PDB file of C-alpha atoms in Angstrom:
ATOM      1  CA  UNK A 265      -7.476   2.430  -5.221  1.00  0.00           C
ATOM      2  CA  UNK A 266      -4.881   3.532  -2.649  1.00  0.00           C
ATOM      3  CA  UNK A 267      -1.868   2.834  -4.892  1.00  0.00           C
ATOM      4  CA  UNK A 268      -3.488   3.563  -8.248  1.00  0.00           C
ATOM      5  CA  UNK A 269      -2.967   6.397 -10.749  1.00  0.00           C
ATOM      6  CA  UNK A 270      -5.973   6.227 -13.069  1.00  0.00           C
ATOM      7  CA  UNK A 271      -5.661   7.757 -16.538  1.00  0.00           C
ATOM      8  CA  UNK A 272      -7.519  10.973 -17.301  1.00  0.00           C
ATOM      9  CA  UNK A 273      -9.228   9.009 -20.088  1.00  0.00           C
ATOM     10  CA  UNK A 274     -10.583   6.509 -17.572  1.00  0.00           C
ATOM     11  CA  UNK A 275     -10.200   2.726 -17.983  1.00  0.00           C
ATOM     12  CA  UNK A 276     -11.402   0.605 -20.897  1.00  0.00           C
ATOM     13  CA  UNK A 277     -12.760  -2.277 -18.855  1.00  0.00           C
ATOM     14  CA  UNK A 278     -14.823  -3.226 -15.850  1.00  0.00           C
ATOM     15  CA  UNK A 279     -13.911  -2.171 -12.323  1.00  0.00           C
ATOM     16  CA  UNK A 280     -15.209  -4.383  -9.505  1.00  0.00           C
ATOM     17  CA  UNK A 281     -15.047  -2.648  -6.167  1.00  0.00           C
ATOM     18  CA  UNK A 282     -14.927  -5.120  -3.302  1.00  0.00           C
ATOM     19  CA  UNK A 283     -14.697  -2.551  -0.530  1.00  0.00           C
ATOM     20  CA  UNK A 284     -17.941  -2.382   1.475  1.00  0.00           C
ATOM     21  CA  UNK A 285     -19.656  -5.297  -0.256  1.00  0.00           C
ATOM     22  CA  UNK A 286     -16.960  -7.708   1.004  1.00  0.00           C
ATOM     23  CA  UNK A 287     -15.792  -6.393   4.320  1.00  0.00           C
ATOM     24  CA  UNK A 288     -16.664  -8.978   6.976  1.00  0.00           C
ATOM     25  CA  UNK A 289     -14.228  -9.386   9.869  1.00  0.00           C
ATOM     26  CA  UNK A 290     -14.389 -12.309  12.316  1.00  0.00           C
ATOM     27  CA  UNK A 291     -12.197 -13.020  15.334  1.00  0.00           C
ATOM     28  CA  UNK A 292     -11.768 -16.547  16.674  1.00  0.00           C
ATOM     29  CA  UNK A 293      -9.164 -16.993  19.378  1.00  0.00           C
ATOM     30  CA  UNK A 294      -5.953 -15.407  18.082  1.00  0.00           C
ATOM     31  CA  UNK A 295      -7.027 -15.742  14.421  1.00  0.00           C
ATOM     32  CA  UNK A 296      -8.749 -13.010  12.377  1.00  0.00           C
ATOM     33  CA  UNK A 297     -10.545 -14.001   9.192  1.00  0.00           C
ATOM     34  CA  UNK A 298     -11.523 -11.068   6.971  1.00  0.00           C
ATOM     35  CA  UNK A 299     -12.817 -10.461   3.475  1.00  0.00           C
ATOM     36  CA  UNK A 300     -10.647  -8.621   0.962  1.00  0.00           C
ATOM     37  CA  UNK A 301     -12.677  -5.394   1.146  1.00  0.00           C
ATOM     38  CA  UNK A 302     -12.206  -4.943   4.903  1.00  0.00           C
ATOM     39  CA  UNK A 303     -10.109  -1.864   5.645  1.00  0.00           C
ATOM     40  CA  UNK A 304      -6.809  -2.397   7.452  1.00  0.00           C
ATOM     41  CA  UNK A 305      -7.889   0.131  10.072  1.00  0.00           C
ATOM     42  CA  UNK A 306     -11.041  -1.871  10.800  1.00  0.00           C
ATOM     43  CA  UNK A 307      -9.094  -5.122  11.160  1.00  0.00           C
ATOM     44  CA  UNK A 308      -6.602  -3.378  13.466  1.00  0.00           C
ATOM     45  CA  UNK A 309      -9.542  -2.129  15.535  1.00  0.00           C
ATOM     46  CA  UNK A 310     -10.949  -5.673  15.799  1.00  0.00           C
ATOM     47  CA  UNK A 311      -7.528  -6.921  16.910  1.00  0.00           C
ATOM     48  CA  UNK A 312      -7.396  -4.230  19.588  1.00  0.00           C
ATOM     49  CA  UNK A 313     -10.855  -5.131  20.902  1.00  0.00           C
ATOM     50  CA  UNK A 314      -9.824  -8.779  21.087  1.00  0.00           C
ATOM     51  CA  UNK A 315      -6.530  -7.945  22.840  1.00  0.00           C
ATOM     52  CA  UNK A 316      -4.448  -9.279  19.971  1.00  0.00           C
ATOM     53  CA  UNK A 317      -1.062  -7.811  19.090  1.00  0.00           C
ATOM     54  CA  UNK A 318       0.926  -7.890  15.823  1.00  0.00           C
ATOM     55  CA  UNK A 319      -1.295  -5.851  13.567  1.00  0.00           C
ATOM     56  CA  UNK A 320      -0.747  -2.425  15.089  1.00  0.00           C
ATOM     57  CA  UNK A 321       1.339  -1.408  12.065  1.00  0.00           C
ATOM     58  CA  UNK A 322      -1.808  -1.360   9.885  1.00  0.00           C
ATOM     59  CA  UNK A 323      -3.853   1.017  12.036  1.00  0.00           C
ATOM     60  CA  UNK A 324      -3.110   4.110  10.010  1.00  0.00           C
ATOM     61  CA  UNK A 325      -2.478   2.575   6.587  1.00  0.00           C
ATOM     62  CA  UNK A 326      -5.157   3.510   4.036  1.00  0.00           C
ATOM     63  CA  UNK A 327      -6.454   0.657   1.923  1.00  0.00           C
ATOM     64  CA  UNK A 328      -7.899  -2.778   2.307  1.00  0.00           C
ATOM     65  CA  UNK A 329      -6.772  -6.265   3.228  1.00  0.00           C
ATOM     66  CA  UNK A 330      -6.865  -7.379  -0.400  1.00  0.00           C
ATOM     67  CA  UNK A 331      -4.455  -4.682  -1.525  1.00  0.00           C
ATOM     68  CA  UNK A 332      -2.139  -5.382   1.399  1.00  0.00           C
ATOM     69  CA  UNK A 333      -1.974  -9.092   0.484  1.00  0.00           C
ATOM     70  CA  UNK A 334      -1.151  -8.282  -3.151  1.00  0.00           C
ATOM     71  CA  UNK A 335       1.548  -5.716  -2.350  1.00  0.00           C
ATOM     72  CA  UNK A 336       2.802  -7.295   0.922  1.00  0.00           C
ATOM     73  CA  UNK A 337       2.019  -3.955   2.543  1.00  0.00           C
ATOM     74  CA  UNK A 338       3.477  -3.114   5.948  1.00  0.00           C
ATOM     75  CA  UNK A 339       4.425  -6.315   7.778  1.00  0.00           C
ATOM     76  CA  UNK A 340       1.846  -8.660   6.262  1.00  0.00           C
ATOM     77  CA  UNK A 341       4.453 -11.370   5.827  1.00  0.00           C
ATOM     78  CA  UNK A 342       4.644 -11.686   9.611  1.00  0.00           C
ATOM     79  CA  UNK A 343       0.914 -12.227  10.204  1.00  0.00           C
ATOM     80  CA  UNK A 344      -0.646 -13.870   7.137  1.00  0.00           C
ATOM     81  CA  UNK A 345      -1.524 -17.563   7.436  1.00  0.00           C
ATOM     82  CA  UNK A 346      -3.372 -18.104   4.127  1.00  0.00           C
ATOM     83  CA  UNK A 347      -5.089 -16.130   1.419  1.00  0.00           C
ATOM     84  CA  UNK A 348      -8.162 -17.097  -0.648  1.00  0.00           C
ATOM     85  CA  UNK A 349      -7.963 -15.872  -4.285  1.00  0.00           C
ATOM     86  CA  UNK A 350      -9.859 -16.051  -7.524  1.00  0.00           C
ATOM     87  CA  UNK A 351      -7.902 -16.798 -10.739  1.00  0.00           C
ATOM     88  CA  UNK A 352      -8.663 -15.629 -14.282  1.00  0.00           C
ATOM     89  CA  UNK A 353     -10.652 -18.815 -14.977  1.00  0.00           C
ATOM     90  CA  UNK A 354     -13.019 -18.131 -12.030  1.00  0.00           C
ATOM     91  CA  UNK A 355     -11.432 -20.864  -9.908  1.00  0.00           C
ATOM     92  CA  UNK A 356     -10.945 -20.283  -6.185  1.00  0.00           C
ATOM     93  CA  UNK A 357      -7.614 -21.226  -4.578  1.00  0.00           C
ATOM     94  CA  UNK A 358      -6.377 -21.106  -0.984  1.00  0.00           C
ATOM     95  CA  UNK A 359      -2.692 -20.192  -0.874  1.00  0.00           C
ATOM     96  CA  UNK A 360      -0.735 -21.008   2.284  1.00  0.00           C
ATOM     97  CA  UNK A 361       1.788 -18.539   3.673  1.00  0.00           C
ATOM     98  CA  UNK A 362       4.846 -20.495   2.424  1.00  0.00           C
ATOM     99  CA  UNK A 363       3.505 -20.365  -1.129  1.00  0.00           C
ATOM    100  CA  UNK A 364       2.663 -16.684  -1.188  1.00  0.00           C
ATOM    101  CA  UNK A 365       6.181 -15.661  -2.364  1.00  0.00           C
ATOM    102  CA  UNK A 366       5.996 -12.509  -0.268  1.00  0.00           C
ATOM    103  CA  UNK A 367       8.717 -10.003  -1.053  1.00  0.00           C
ATOM    104  CA  UNK A 368       9.149  -6.224  -1.046  1.00  0.00           C
ATOM    105  CA  UNK A 369       5.928  -4.915  -2.667  1.00  0.00           C
ATOM    106  CA  UNK A 370       5.228  -8.230  -4.383  1.00  0.00           C
ATOM    107  CA  UNK A 371       3.653 -11.661  -3.981  1.00  0.00           C
ATOM    108  CA  UNK A 372       2.507 -14.663  -6.058  1.00  0.00           C
ATOM    109  CA  UNK A 373      -0.889 -12.901  -6.110  1.00  0.00           C
ATOM    110  CA  UNK A 374       0.563  -9.929  -7.942  1.00  0.00           C
ATOM    111  CA  UNK A 375       2.651 -12.085 -10.292  1.00  0.00           C
ATOM    112  CA  UNK A 376      -0.289 -14.302 -11.293  1.00  0.00           C
ATOM    113  CA  UNK A 377      -2.912 -11.529 -11.434  1.00  0.00           C
ATOM    114  CA  UNK A 378      -5.161 -13.185  -8.845  1.00  0.00           C
ATOM    115  CA  UNK A 379      -8.027 -11.360  -7.150  1.00  0.00           C
ATOM    116  CA  UNK A 380      -7.953 -11.622  -3.343  1.00  0.00           C
ATOM    117  CA  UNK A 381     -11.234 -12.698  -1.765  1.00  0.00           C
ATOM    118  CA  UNK A 382     -10.144 -12.959   1.854  1.00  0.00           C
ATOM    119  CA  UNK A 383      -7.341 -13.921   4.232  1.00  0.00           C
ATOM    120  CA  UNK A 384      -6.557 -15.419   7.595  1.00  0.00           C
ATOM    121  CA  UNK A 385      -4.254 -13.564   9.989  1.00  0.00           C
ATOM    122  CA  UNK A 386      -2.679 -15.047  13.100  1.00  0.00           C
ATOM    123  CA  UNK A 387      -1.769 -12.722  15.981  1.00  0.00           C
ATOM    124  CA  UNK A 388      -0.606 -13.040  19.608  1.00  0.00           C
ATOM    125  CA  UNK A 389      -2.336 -12.202  22.852  1.00  0.00           C
ATOM    126  CA  UNK A 390      -1.391  -8.831  24.248  1.00  0.00           C
ATOM    127  CA  UNK A 391      -2.401  -6.046  26.614  1.00  0.00           C
ATOM    128  CA  UNK A 392      -5.088  -3.776  25.228  1.00  0.00           C
ATOM    129  CA  UNK A 393      -3.538  -0.574  26.618  1.00  0.00           C
ATOM    130  CA  UNK A 394      -0.120  -1.401  25.159  1.00  0.00           C
ATOM    131  CA  UNK A 395      -1.699  -2.233  21.794  1.00  0.00           C
ATOM    132  CA  UNK A 396      -3.706   1.025  21.804  1.00  0.00           C
ATOM    133  CA  UNK A 397      -0.607   3.031  22.780  1.00  0.00           C
ATOM    134  CA  UNK A 398       1.470   1.534  19.962  1.00  0.00           C
ATOM    135  CA  UNK A 399      -1.320   2.133  17.420  1.00  0.00           C
ATOM    136  CA  UNK A 400      -1.606   5.774  18.489  1.00  0.00           C
ATOM    137  CA  UNK A 401       2.172   6.189  18.327  1.00  0.00           C
ATOM    138  CA  UNK A 402       2.380   4.803  14.796  1.00  0.00           C
ATOM    139  CA  UNK A 403      -0.571   6.884  13.639  1.00  0.00           C
ATOM    140  CA  UNK A 404       1.068   9.999  15.064  1.00  0.00           C
ATOM    141  CA  UNK A 405       4.329   9.261  13.241  1.00  0.00           C
ATOM    142  CA  UNK A 406       2.438   8.818   9.969  1.00  0.00           C
ATOM    143  CA  UNK A 407       0.539  12.078  10.422  1.00  0.00           C
ATOM    144  CA  UNK A 408       3.643  14.092  11.293  1.00  0.00           C
ATOM    145  CA  UNK A 409       5.901  12.619   8.598  1.00  0.00           C
ATOM    146  CA  UNK A 410       3.580  12.091   5.656  1.00  0.00           C
ATOM    147  CA  UNK A 411       1.506  14.668   3.711  1.00  0.00           C
ATOM    148  CA  UNK A 412      -1.843  13.150   4.598  1.00  0.00           C
ATOM    149  CA  UNK A 413      -3.532  16.537   4.307  1.00  0.00           C
ATOM    150  CA  UNK A 414      -3.204  16.288   0.500  1.00  0.00           C
ATOM    151  CA  UNK A 415      -4.543  13.714  -1.942  1.00  0.00           C
ATOM    152  CA  UNK A 416      -1.884  11.290  -3.171  1.00  0.00           C
ATOM    153  CA  UNK A 417      -1.542   7.687  -4.288  1.00  0.00           C
ATOM    154  CA  UNK A 418       0.686   6.907  -1.356  1.00  0.00           C
ATOM    155  CA  UNK A 419       4.406   6.306  -1.519  1.00  0.00           C
ATOM    156  CA  UNK A 420       5.290   7.060  -5.175  1.00  0.00           C
ATOM    157  CA  UNK A 421       8.473   5.041  -5.755  1.00  0.00           C
ATOM    158  CA  UNK A 422       9.683   1.686  -4.550  1.00  0.00           C
ATOM    159  CA  UNK A 423      12.707   1.689  -2.261  1.00  0.00           C
ATOM    160  CA  UNK A 424      15.823   0.989  -4.367  1.00  0.00           C
ATOM    161  CA  UNK A 425      18.185  -1.530  -2.800  1.00  0.00           C
ATOM    162  CA  UNK A 426      20.568   0.316  -0.475  1.00  0.00           C
ATOM    163  CA  UNK A 427      18.725   3.671  -0.733  1.00  0.00           C
ATOM    164  CA  UNK A 428      15.587   5.517   0.323  1.00  0.00           C
ATOM    165  CA  UNK A 429      13.588   6.895  -2.584  1.00  0.00           C
ATOM    166  CA  UNK A 430      12.454  10.000  -0.707  1.00  0.00           C
ATOM    167  CA  UNK A 431      16.045  10.871   0.303  1.00  0.00           C
ATOM    168  CA  UNK A 432      17.277  10.504  -3.288  1.00  0.00           C
ATOM    169  CA  UNK A 433      14.496  12.826  -4.526  1.00  0.00           C
ATOM    170  CA  UNK A 434      15.339  15.340  -1.765  1.00  0.00           C
ATOM    171  CA  UNK A 435      19.082  15.183  -2.454  1.00  0.00           C
ATOM    172  CA  UNK A 436      18.389  15.817  -6.139  1.00  0.00           C
ATOM    173  CA  UNK A 437      16.917  19.172  -5.096  1.00  0.00           C
ATOM    174  CA  UNK A 438      13.372  18.220  -6.058  1.00  0.00           C
ATOM    175  CA  UNK A 439      11.520  19.054  -2.858  1.00  0.00           C
ATOM    176  CA  UNK A 440       8.449  21.070  -3.991  1.00  0.00           C
ATOM    177  CA  UNK A 441       9.154  20.335  -7.698  1.00  0.00           C
ATOM    178  CA  UNK A 442       5.968  20.704  -9.784  1.00  0.00           C
ATOM    179  CA  UNK A 443       4.378  19.819 -13.074  1.00  0.00           C
ATOM    180  CA  UNK A 444       1.110  21.761 -13.038  1.00  0.00           C
ATOM    181  CA  UNK A 445      -0.550  20.978  -9.717  1.00  0.00           C
ATOM    182  CA  UNK A 446       1.299  17.685  -9.310  1.00  0.00           C
ATOM    183  CA  UNK A 447       4.006  18.307  -6.741  1.00  0.00           C
ATOM    184  CA  UNK A 448       6.761  16.530  -4.826  1.00  0.00           C
ATOM    185  CA  UNK A 449       5.657  16.934  -1.242  1.00  0.00           C
ATOM    186  CA  UNK A 450       7.721  19.387   0.808  1.00  0.00           C
ATOM    187  CA  UNK A 451       6.920  17.345   3.911  1.00  0.00           C
ATOM    188  CA  UNK A 452       8.108  13.953   2.532  1.00  0.00           C
ATOM    189  CA  UNK A 453       9.821  13.809  -0.817  1.00  0.00           C
ATOM    190  CA  UNK A 454       8.734  10.178  -1.330  1.00  0.00           C
ATOM    191  CA  UNK A 455       5.172  11.402  -2.032  1.00  0.00           C
ATOM    192  CA  UNK A 456       3.773  13.120  -5.131  1.00  0.00           C
ATOM    193  CA  UNK A 457       0.713  15.091  -4.057  1.00  0.00           C
ATOM    194  CA  UNK A 458      -2.189  16.833  -5.782  1.00  0.00           C
ATOM    195  CA  UNK A 459      -1.702  20.452  -4.726  1.00  0.00           C
ATOM    196  CA  UNK A 460      -4.859  21.622  -6.443  1.00  0.00           C
ATOM    197  CA  UNK A 461      -6.303  20.373  -9.754  1.00  0.00           C
ATOM    198  CA  UNK A 462      -3.550  17.989 -10.854  1.00  0.00           C
ATOM    199  CA  UNK A 463      -4.299  15.602 -13.684  1.00  0.00           C
ATOM    200  CA  UNK A 464      -3.100  12.010 -13.919  1.00  0.00           C
ATOM    201  CA  UNK A 465      -0.987  13.074 -16.941  1.00  0.00           C
ATOM    202  CA  UNK A 466       0.750  15.740 -14.821  1.00  0.00           C
ATOM    203  CA  UNK A 467       1.466  13.240 -12.060  1.00  0.00           C
ATOM    204  CA  UNK A 468       2.826  10.748 -14.605  1.00  0.00           C
ATOM    205  CA  UNK A 469       5.037  13.406 -16.228  1.00  0.00           C
ATOM    206  CA  UNK A 470       6.344  14.540 -12.855  1.00  0.00           C
ATOM    207  CA  UNK A 471       7.244  10.942 -11.912  1.00  0.00           C
ATOM    208  CA  UNK A 472       9.137  10.551 -15.190  1.00  0.00           C
ATOM    209  CA  UNK A 473      11.068  13.810 -14.698  1.00  0.00           C
ATOM    210  CA  UNK A 474      11.869  12.994 -11.076  1.00  0.00           C
ATOM    211  CA  UNK A 475      13.096   9.514 -12.037  1.00  0.00           C
ATOM    212  CA  UNK A 476      15.252  10.954 -14.889  1.00  0.00           C
ATOM    213  CA  UNK A 477      16.848  13.581 -12.632  1.00  0.00           C
ATOM    214  CA  UNK A 478      17.645  11.067  -9.878  1.00  0.00           C
ATOM    215  CA  UNK A 479      19.128   8.652 -12.417  1.00  0.00           C
ATOM    216  CA  UNK A 480      21.208  11.461 -13.928  1.00  0.00           C
ATOM    217  CA  UNK A 481      22.577  12.593 -10.566  1.00  0.00           C
ATOM    218  CA  UNK A 482      22.980   9.302  -8.668  1.00  0.00           C
ATOM    219  CA  UNK A 483      22.818   6.543 -11.267  1.00  0.00           C
ATOM    220  CA  UNK A 484      19.858   5.001  -9.463  1.00  0.00           C
ATOM    221  CA  UNK A 485      16.644   4.066 -11.318  1.00  0.00           C
ATOM    222  CA  UNK A 486      13.470   4.734  -9.335  1.00  0.00           C
ATOM    223  CA  UNK A 487      10.678   2.275 -10.060  1.00  0.00           C
ATOM    224  CA  UNK A 488       7.079   3.462  -9.485  1.00  0.00           C
ATOM    225  CA  UNK A 489       5.272   1.904  -6.558  1.00  0.00           C
ATOM    226  CA  UNK A 490       2.087   3.557  -7.817  1.00  0.00           C
ATOM    227  CA  UNK A 491       0.379   1.415 -10.463  1.00  0.00           C
ATOM    228  CA  UNK A 492      -0.897   3.097 -13.617  1.00  0.00           C
ATOM    229  CA  UNK A 493      -4.355   2.049 -14.753  1.00  0.00           C
ATOM    230  CA  UNK A 494      -5.602   2.949 -18.224  1.00  0.00           C
ATOM    231  CA  UNK A 495      -3.855   4.754 -21.105  1.00  0.00           C
ATOM    232  CA  UNK A 496      -0.874   7.037 -20.510  1.00  0.00           C
TER     233      UNK A 496
END
């Protein structure tokens, strides 16, 4: 649920949580095979223990392998070999890297509505201490630059071509802007945080107002990166 904004009315349907029930991670040579529910941090830890480099970027990213495959999170395009998915007719498919259509925050998985079951990642041999140092450096950057001390659904808006969403929001004078307890982070304007008892409706309304103000001032339309689930 890292990138989800769930309606205050809940969701009229069934939610299947893969997380801990499907979280196996296996390392064989320079290949890691993991189930969709495995956390990115756990996979990064397994890579470190095996002395494999290339997955350090994921060490501090919240969420699971399945979500990262759907959204092409971080630098997944550089390490994915193949992904196993389930389609809407309960058929299992193995999709090779070249057929994943990985783009900025998108993939064939997202377009077709597939459910990720697992994936294979190929990394390179590296030095454990160098891998650990890079992981710590990236974690530190994330902690100092992002409002991780507050609940949020992660980066709120997609990066518009030629711009940075957070910079546009900041330049529109919206740092700290609030609707109820939903607030544009003062630490990083690309995040909408829950500063207390924010409702999903307040977060949704804040996103709409921020998008309208940015469009009015700069002529740029901000698209949500956060996915809405349920009725809004």
